[in-house]
Short mmCIF file of C-alpha atoms and ligand atoms in Angstrom, two decimals:
data_model
loop_
_atom_site.label_atom_id
_atom_site.label_comp_id
_atom_site.label_asym_id
_atom_site.label_seq_id
_atom_site.Cartn_x
_atom_site.Cartn_y
_atom_site.Cartn_z
CA MET A 213 0.04 -0.10 0.05
CA ARG A 214 1.47 3.29 -1.01
CA ALA A 215 1.63 5.90 1.84
CA HIS A 216 -0.06 9.41 1.58
CA ASN A 217 3.27 11.08 1.50
CA PHE A 218 3.08 14.93 2.87
CA GLY A 219 6.89 15.48 3.27
CA ALA A 220 8.61 18.52 2.49
CA GLY A 221 10.88 17.12 0.32
CA PRO A 222 12.35 14.31 -0.84
CA CYS A 223 8.77 13.30 -1.03
CA THR A 224 6.08 11.44 -3.28
CA LEU A 225 6.93 10.70 -7.21
CA PRO A 226 4.80 9.71 -9.43
CA LEU A 227 3.57 6.07 -9.13
CA GLU A 228 3.87 5.26 -12.93
CA VAL A 229 7.13 6.89 -13.07
CA LEU A 230 8.35 4.62 -10.20
CA GLU A 231 6.67 1.52 -12.07
CA GLU A 232 8.24 2.23 -15.05
CA ALA A 233 11.56 2.58 -13.84
CA GLN A 234 11.37 -0.50 -11.82
CA ALA A 235 10.26 -2.34 -15.19
CA GLU A 236 13.43 -1.41 -16.88
CA PHE A 237 15.71 -1.04 -13.87
CA VAL A 238 17.97 -4.22 -14.57
CA ASP A 239 18.20 -4.08 -18.31
CA PHE A 240 17.74 -0.62 -19.74
CA GLY A 241 17.26 -0.47 -23.33
CA GLY A 242 18.41 -3.80 -24.09
CA THR A 243 21.81 -2.94 -22.72
CA GLY A 244 22.02 -5.72 -19.84
CA MET A 245 22.91 -3.14 -17.55
CA SER A 246 20.62 -0.96 -15.26
CA VAL A 247 20.77 3.15 -16.27
CA ILE A 248 22.96 3.52 -13.23
CA GLU A 249 25.55 1.45 -14.46
CA LEU A 250 25.50 2.86 -18.19
CA SER A 251 28.93 4.50 -18.70
CA HIS A 252 27.92 8.58 -18.75
CA ARG A 253 29.94 8.55 -22.16
CA SER A 254 27.95 5.93 -23.60
CA PRO A 255 25.05 6.76 -26.32
CA GLU A 256 22.55 5.23 -24.04
CA TYR A 257 23.26 7.66 -21.41
CA GLU A 258 23.89 10.42 -23.79
CA SER A 259 20.37 10.26 -24.90
CA VAL A 260 18.70 9.98 -21.78
CA HIS A 261 20.93 13.08 -20.90
CA ASP A 262 19.80 15.04 -23.86
CA GLU A 263 16.45 14.31 -23.47
CA ALA A 264 16.41 15.62 -20.24
CA LEU A 265 17.70 18.83 -21.01
CA ARG A 266 15.24 19.14 -23.71
CA LEU A 267 12.35 18.07 -22.07
CA THR A 268 13.58 20.76 -18.84
CA ARG A 269 13.84 23.69 -21.42
CA GLU A 270 10.33 22.86 -23.10
CA VAL A 271 8.36 22.19 -19.94
CA ALA A 272 9.70 25.34 -18.46
CA GLU A 273 9.22 27.32 -21.40
CA ALA A 274 12.83 28.68 -20.88
CA PRO A 275 13.74 31.19 -24.12
CA ASP A 276 16.70 30.23 -26.27
CA ASP A 277 18.87 32.99 -24.51
CA PHE A 278 19.08 30.57 -21.28
CA GLU A 279 21.14 27.95 -20.47
CA VAL A 280 19.81 24.76 -18.76
CA LEU A 281 22.15 23.50 -16.23
CA PHE A 282 22.06 20.12 -14.07
CA ILE A 283 24.41 20.70 -11.23
CA GLN A 284 25.20 18.19 -8.42
CA GLY A 285 25.01 19.33 -4.85
CA GLY A 286 21.20 20.62 -4.44
CA ALA A 287 20.11 24.24 -3.94
CA THR A 288 22.72 24.80 -0.92
CA LEU A 289 25.84 24.85 -3.23
CA GLN A 290 23.68 27.45 -5.40
CA PHE A 291 23.71 29.84 -2.37
CA ALA A 292 27.38 29.92 -2.86
CA MET A 293 27.54 29.50 -6.59
CA VAL A 294 25.35 32.43 -7.46
CA PRO A 295 27.44 35.17 -5.97
CA MET A 296 30.69 33.42 -6.53
CA ASN A 297 29.98 33.63 -10.32
CA LEU A 298 27.74 37.15 -10.56
CA LEU A 299 29.34 39.18 -8.01
CA LYS A 300 32.51 41.12 -9.40
CA THR A 301 34.60 43.55 -7.31
CA GLY A 302 32.25 46.79 -6.69
CA GLN A 303 28.77 45.05 -7.41
CA ARG A 304 26.63 43.68 -4.19
CA GLY A 305 23.94 40.94 -4.17
CA ALA A 306 20.56 42.07 -2.44
CA TYR A 307 18.54 39.42 -0.86
CA ILE A 308 14.79 39.15 0.25
CA VAL A 309 14.98 37.82 3.60
CA SER A 310 11.83 36.01 3.40
CA GLY A 311 12.02 32.97 5.92
CA SER A 312 14.32 30.53 6.48
CA TRP A 313 15.88 29.81 2.92
CA GLY A 314 16.26 33.10 1.94
CA LYS A 315 18.29 33.83 5.29
CA ARG A 316 20.29 30.93 4.48
CA ALA A 317 20.81 32.03 0.89
CA HIS A 318 21.90 35.54 2.45
CA GLU A 319 23.98 34.16 4.91
CA ASP A 320 25.78 31.57 2.62
CA ALA A 321 26.64 34.25 -0.28
CA SER A 322 28.29 36.59 2.60
CA PRO A 323 32.16 34.65 2.40
CA HIS A 324 31.74 35.09 -1.72
CA GLY A 325 30.90 38.69 -2.21
CA ALA A 326 29.21 42.01 -1.05
CA VAL A 327 25.38 41.03 0.06
CA TYR A 328 22.84 42.82 2.06
CA SER A 329 19.18 42.39 2.88
CA ALA A 330 16.91 44.43 0.67
CA TRP A 331 13.91 43.46 2.99
CA ASP A 332 13.36 40.94 6.05
CA GLY A 333 10.23 39.63 7.12
CA ARG A 334 11.44 38.86 10.81
CA ALA A 335 9.14 41.63 12.45
CA ASP A 336 5.92 39.73 11.02
CA GLY A 337 7.53 36.40 12.00
CA TYR A 338 7.85 35.47 8.11
CA THR A 339 3.87 35.24 7.53
CA ARG A 340 4.21 37.13 4.45
CA MET A 341 6.49 38.36 1.26
CA PRO A 342 7.16 42.09 0.89
CA ALA A 343 5.19 44.62 -1.25
CA SER A 344 7.20 46.02 -4.05
CA ASN A 345 7.19 49.53 -2.33
CA GLU A 346 8.95 47.74 0.78
CA VAL A 347 12.05 46.34 -1.05
CA VAL A 348 15.31 48.76 -1.32
CA VAL A 349 17.66 48.08 -3.93
CA GLU A 350 20.78 50.23 -2.94
CA PRO A 351 23.49 51.31 -5.51
CA ASP A 352 25.70 48.98 -7.46
CA THR A 353 23.60 45.93 -7.06
CA ARG A 354 24.15 43.08 -9.58
CA TYR A 355 20.90 41.04 -8.61
CA LEU A 356 18.31 40.85 -6.43
CA HIS A 357 17.65 37.37 -4.98
CA VAL A 358 14.30 35.82 -4.12
CA THR A 359 12.91 32.89 -2.86
CA THR A 360 9.66 32.20 -4.94
CA ASN A 361 8.28 29.73 -2.10
CA GLU A 362 9.35 29.14 1.55
CA THR A 363 9.04 25.72 2.11
CA ILE A 364 9.09 26.28 6.06
CA GLY A 365 6.94 29.07 6.72
CA GLY A 366 4.52 28.40 4.18
CA ILE A 367 4.54 31.35 2.09
CA ARG A 368 4.87 32.02 -1.68
CA LEU A 369 5.89 35.15 -3.73
CA VAL A 370 2.82 36.36 -6.07
CA GLU A 371 3.99 39.43 -7.49
CA LEU A 372 7.59 39.94 -8.26
CA PRO A 373 9.16 42.85 -6.71
CA ASP A 374 9.08 45.81 -9.35
CA VAL A 375 12.68 46.53 -8.98
CA GLN A 376 15.32 47.89 -11.87
CA VAL A 377 18.07 45.08 -11.37
CA PRO A 378 17.68 41.29 -12.63
CA LEU A 379 16.33 38.78 -10.29
CA VAL A 380 17.65 35.49 -9.26
CA ALA A 381 15.47 32.96 -7.65
CA ASP A 382 15.52 29.98 -5.45
CA MET A 383 12.68 28.08 -6.98
CA SER A 384 13.51 24.85 -5.09
CA SER A 385 9.68 24.32 -3.68
CA ASP A 386 7.71 25.28 -6.39
CA TYR A 387 9.71 24.62 -9.34
CA LEU A 388 7.98 24.51 -12.45
CA ALA A 389 4.31 24.75 -10.63
CA ARG A 390 3.66 28.11 -12.19
CA PRO A 391 4.83 30.15 -15.52
CA ILE A 392 8.07 31.59 -15.12
CA GLU A 393 8.55 35.30 -16.13
CA TRP A 394 11.76 34.61 -17.93
CA ASP A 395 12.45 38.40 -18.78
CA ARG A 396 12.79 39.31 -14.91
CA TYR A 397 15.49 37.01 -14.29
CA ASP A 398 19.43 36.56 -14.99
CA LEU A 399 19.56 32.95 -12.85
CA ILE A 400 16.81 30.54 -11.46
CA TYR A 401 17.70 27.57 -9.39
CA GLY A 402 16.31 24.97 -7.36
CA GLY A 403 16.70 21.46 -5.79
CA VAL A 404 15.06 18.64 -7.69
CA GLN A 405 13.66 16.50 -5.05
CA LYS A 406 10.28 18.05 -4.53
CA ASN A 407 8.32 18.34 -7.94
CA LEU A 408 10.94 16.80 -10.25
CA ALA A 409 12.89 13.90 -9.18
CA PRO A 410 14.78 12.15 -6.41
CA ALA A 411 17.42 14.46 -4.54
CA GLY A 412 20.98 14.59 -5.92
CA MET A 413 21.06 17.69 -7.87
CA ALA A 414 20.02 21.50 -8.86
CA VAL A 415 18.47 22.63 -11.89
CA VAL A 416 19.95 26.07 -13.00
CA PHE A 417 18.55 28.26 -15.57
CA ALA A 418 21.31 30.80 -16.37
CA ARG A 419 20.86 33.90 -18.87
CA LYS A 420 23.68 33.47 -21.48
CA SER A 421 24.59 37.26 -21.28
CA ALA A 422 24.80 36.78 -17.35
CA LEU A 423 27.73 34.01 -17.97
CA THR A 424 29.17 36.12 -20.30
CA GLY A 425 30.22 38.43 -17.82
CA ALA A 426 30.58 36.20 -14.88
CA ARG A 427 34.02 35.55 -12.98
CA THR A 428 36.10 33.12 -14.12
CA ASP A 429 38.57 33.01 -11.49
CA LEU A 430 36.97 29.74 -10.07
CA GLY A 431 37.74 25.91 -10.43
CA SER A 432 35.77 24.65 -13.18
CA PHE A 433 32.85 22.90 -11.37
CA LEU A 434 32.04 26.13 -9.49
CA ARG A 435 31.64 27.94 -12.74
CA TYR A 436 28.29 27.86 -14.43
CA GLY A 437 30.16 28.43 -17.99
CA TRP A 438 32.09 25.43 -17.55
CA HIS A 439 28.49 23.28 -16.93
CA ALA A 440 27.09 25.04 -19.78
CA ASP A 441 30.04 24.60 -22.28
CA ASN A 442 29.73 20.91 -21.53
CA ARG A 443 25.87 20.43 -21.57
CA SER A 444 26.31 19.16 -17.91
CA LEU A 445 28.52 16.32 -19.08
CA GLY A 446 31.91 17.76 -18.13
CA HIS A 447 32.34 15.37 -15.03
CA THR A 448 29.80 12.51 -14.10
CA PRO A 449 26.62 13.59 -13.83
CA PRO A 450 23.69 12.53 -11.04
CA MET A 451 22.43 10.24 -13.50
CA PHE A 452 19.77 8.59 -11.76
CA PRO A 453 18.05 11.83 -10.97
CA ILE A 454 18.58 13.01 -14.35
CA TYR A 455 16.88 9.86 -15.76
CA LEU A 456 14.07 9.84 -13.64
CA MET A 457 13.52 13.63 -14.26
CA GLY A 458 13.19 13.21 -17.80
CA LYS A 459 10.18 10.70 -16.95
CA VAL A 460 8.62 12.91 -14.47
CA LEU A 461 8.73 15.82 -17.06
CA LYS A 462 7.06 13.59 -19.87
CA LEU A 463 4.22 13.16 -17.57
CA ILE A 464 3.91 16.94 -16.57
CA LYS A 465 4.15 17.72 -20.01
CA SER A 466 1.19 15.43 -20.79
CA LYS A 467 -0.70 16.78 -18.20
CA GLY A 468 -0.80 20.38 -19.61
CA GLY A 469 2.94 21.61 -18.72
CA VAL A 470 3.39 24.23 -15.95
CA ARG A 471 -0.24 25.56 -16.40
CA GLY A 472 -1.62 22.05 -15.68
CA LEU A 473 0.29 22.08 -12.73
CA GLU A 474 -0.28 25.47 -11.64
CA SER A 475 -4.09 24.86 -11.66
CA GLU A 476 -3.83 21.42 -9.88
CA ALA A 477 -1.82 22.80 -7.38
CA ALA A 478 -4.48 25.78 -6.65
CA ALA A 479 -7.27 22.99 -6.36
CA LYS A 480 -5.39 20.96 -3.97
CA ALA A 481 -4.03 23.97 -1.83
CA GLY A 482 -7.38 25.27 -1.97
CA LEU A 483 -9.28 22.24 -0.50
CA LEU A 484 -6.95 22.22 2.68
CA TYR A 485 -7.40 25.89 3.01
CA SER A 486 -11.12 26.02 2.85
CA VAL A 487 -10.69 23.30 5.38
CA ILE A 488 -8.75 25.52 7.79
CA ASP A 489 -10.87 28.47 7.01
CA ARG A 490 -14.16 26.45 7.82
CA SER A 491 -13.04 24.98 11.02
CA ASN A 492 -14.05 28.05 13.16
CA ALA A 493 -10.13 28.36 14.06
CA TYR A 494 -9.75 24.93 15.43
CA TYR A 495 -7.08 25.04 12.56
CA ARG A 496 -5.13 28.12 11.99
CA SER A 497 -3.07 29.23 9.28
CA PRO A 498 -0.51 31.68 10.49
CA VAL A 499 0.40 32.90 6.92
CA GLU A 500 -1.09 36.07 5.34
CA PRO A 501 -4.04 34.94 3.20
CA ALA A 502 -2.71 36.15 0.17
CA HIS A 503 0.66 35.02 0.48
CA ARG A 504 -0.56 31.54 1.29
CA SER A 505 1.65 28.62 -0.49
CA HIS A 506 0.33 26.63 -2.91
CA MET A 507 2.90 23.71 -1.88
CA ASN A 508 3.41 23.74 1.71
CA ILE A 509 -0.16 24.34 3.71
CA VAL A 510 1.31 24.98 7.41
CA PHE A 511 -1.22 25.05 10.23
CA ARG A 512 -1.50 24.71 13.77
CA LEU A 513 -4.19 23.63 16.19
CA PRO A 514 -5.23 24.69 19.42
CA ASP A 515 -2.43 23.74 21.75
CA GLU A 516 0.69 21.24 21.03
CA ASP A 517 -1.00 18.29 22.97
CA ALA A 518 -3.67 18.68 20.16
CA GLU A 519 -1.20 18.58 17.54
CA ALA A 520 0.90 15.77 19.02
CA ARG A 521 -2.46 13.76 18.94
CA PHE A 522 -3.46 14.88 15.41
CA LEU A 523 -0.05 13.75 14.03
CA LYS A 524 -0.37 10.47 16.12
CA GLU A 525 -3.65 9.44 14.55
CA ALA A 526 -2.76 10.55 10.91
CA GLU A 527 0.29 8.53 10.79
CA ALA A 528 -1.66 5.76 12.10
CA VAL A 529 -3.88 6.07 9.13
CA HIS A 530 -0.61 6.19 6.63
CA PHE A 531 -0.44 10.35 6.35
CA VAL A 532 3.34 10.62 6.37
CA GLY A 533 5.44 13.84 6.83
CA LEU A 534 3.02 16.18 8.56
CA LYS A 535 5.02 17.61 11.08
CA GLY A 536 5.91 20.96 11.03
CA HIS A 537 9.65 21.50 10.35
CA ARG A 538 11.59 21.45 13.54
CA SER A 539 12.38 24.94 13.79
CA VAL A 540 8.63 26.02 13.90
CA GLY A 541 6.57 23.35 15.01
CA GLY A 542 2.98 22.58 14.15
CA CYS A 543 1.66 21.01 11.15
CA ARG A 544 2.72 21.33 7.52
CA ALA A 545 0.95 19.27 4.51
CA SER A 546 3.48 19.46 1.45
CA ILE A 547 1.36 18.91 -1.86
CA TYR A 548 3.92 18.86 -4.46
CA ALA A 549 3.27 17.73 -7.95
CA ALA A 550 3.03 14.14 -7.70
CA LEU A 551 0.87 14.03 -4.57
CA PRO A 552 -2.65 12.68 -6.13
CA MET A 553 -5.72 15.15 -5.33
CA SER A 554 -7.13 11.89 -3.65
CA SER A 555 -4.58 11.98 -0.80
CA VAL A 556 -5.55 15.64 -0.45
CA GLU A 557 -9.17 14.68 -0.10
CA ARG A 558 -8.26 12.01 2.27
CA LEU A 559 -6.43 14.64 4.38
CA ALA A 560 -9.16 17.15 4.30
CA GLU A 561 -11.82 14.26 5.59
CA PHE A 562 -9.48 13.28 8.33
CA MET A 563 -8.88 16.74 9.25
CA THR A 564 -12.83 17.64 10.00
CA SER A 565 -13.52 14.36 11.31
CA PHE A 566 -10.47 14.98 13.86
CA GLN A 567 -12.05 18.28 14.67
CA GLY A 568 -15.41 16.92 14.96
CA THR A 569 -13.96 14.31 17.72
CA ASN A 570 -11.37 16.92 19.54
CA ALA A 571 -12.96 20.14 19.40
N1 PMP B 782 15.92 26.26 -0.60
C1 PMP B 782 14.46 25.93 -0.77
C2 PMP B 782 13.09 26.88 -0.61
C3 PMP B 782 14.37 24.42 0.28
O1 PMP B 782 13.23 24.07 0.23
C4 PMP B 782 15.56 23.86 0.30
C5 PMP B 782 15.15 22.40 0.80
N2 PMP B 782 14.28 21.94 1.60
C6 PMP B 782 16.81 24.26 0.14
C7 PMP B 782 16.95 25.79 -0.47
C8 PMP B 782 18.02 23.54 0.21
O2 PMP B 782 17.91 22.37 -0.60
P1 PMP B 782 19.04 21.55 -0.88
O3 PMP B 782 18.76 20.28 0.68
O4 PMP B 782 18.66 20.57 -2.37
O5 PMP B 782 20.04 21.76 -0.70
#
């Protein structure tokens, strides 16, 4: 029996993709080997790789003037690679500190260049994103870094700040779940282990002109330009995540691409928020309603005892991963792309019935 996996990442992946991978696992395409035993220089792997690159560009609707890169190391490595590559002497990186991940991006950038906070949501407990007029971009700023969805706080950036500098985004936790305003960005990155694939790498989109001006005094792996020049095959790439991501992207494409994911996410999130909003404050969302995440639904119960009981009973009926992040407590239902609507409906029913017997 499959669990209802509400984990924040790694998380559920499409069952049809897992089964397809299982069926071809020990003999991939008649090679007599699994895909992870192939040479990364073999024609069989190269075609998997190129197809995944092509589908990533197609599903994301990335224009030709962006490079698509697969880089081992997850989003955390990107916190450092962004300032390393983009900040030259005299240039600064601005950061929107919208929660745990925006804060980490800002902190991790500071050893690699001059960075500052252009807005910090601490005073409101990181329960909302900034309005455009609250974001202060200072002179000599090379980019403004945003986190489009704060996985722990459960808030999402609905409207991009109206600033004159290019944006850089961490899209880890809502990757490809809505259309991207490409003309605003110089660089976009995200770990794949939520909407797209098993953990093991980040997908990076980099504007070609931004790479032309990037720093070159870095080891090859740390240079975006090196990954671009080598089709992300300059070294042994994370073959299994790339292979599986190709299958997930094919499925996303068949279901209407980013727009399909966007409307499905709105419907799934809407169902859970409606249970919360109709509960006479038995369940509470700490988040500013207009900025509520469509990926990570954060909620509280009347007290911590009720939360502990809720989580225990939920686990007993195969709901997995509903505990809030250890830094904030409470409950969080992550409803990434592959989580079926039926799981969300089951959770909505469970929440209503739990309230009925405990309120
Ligand atoms: N940014 C966001 C928004 C995240 O949710 C996460 C992981 N949960 C990270 C960055 C860090 O990613 P990784 O673990 O892939 O380094």
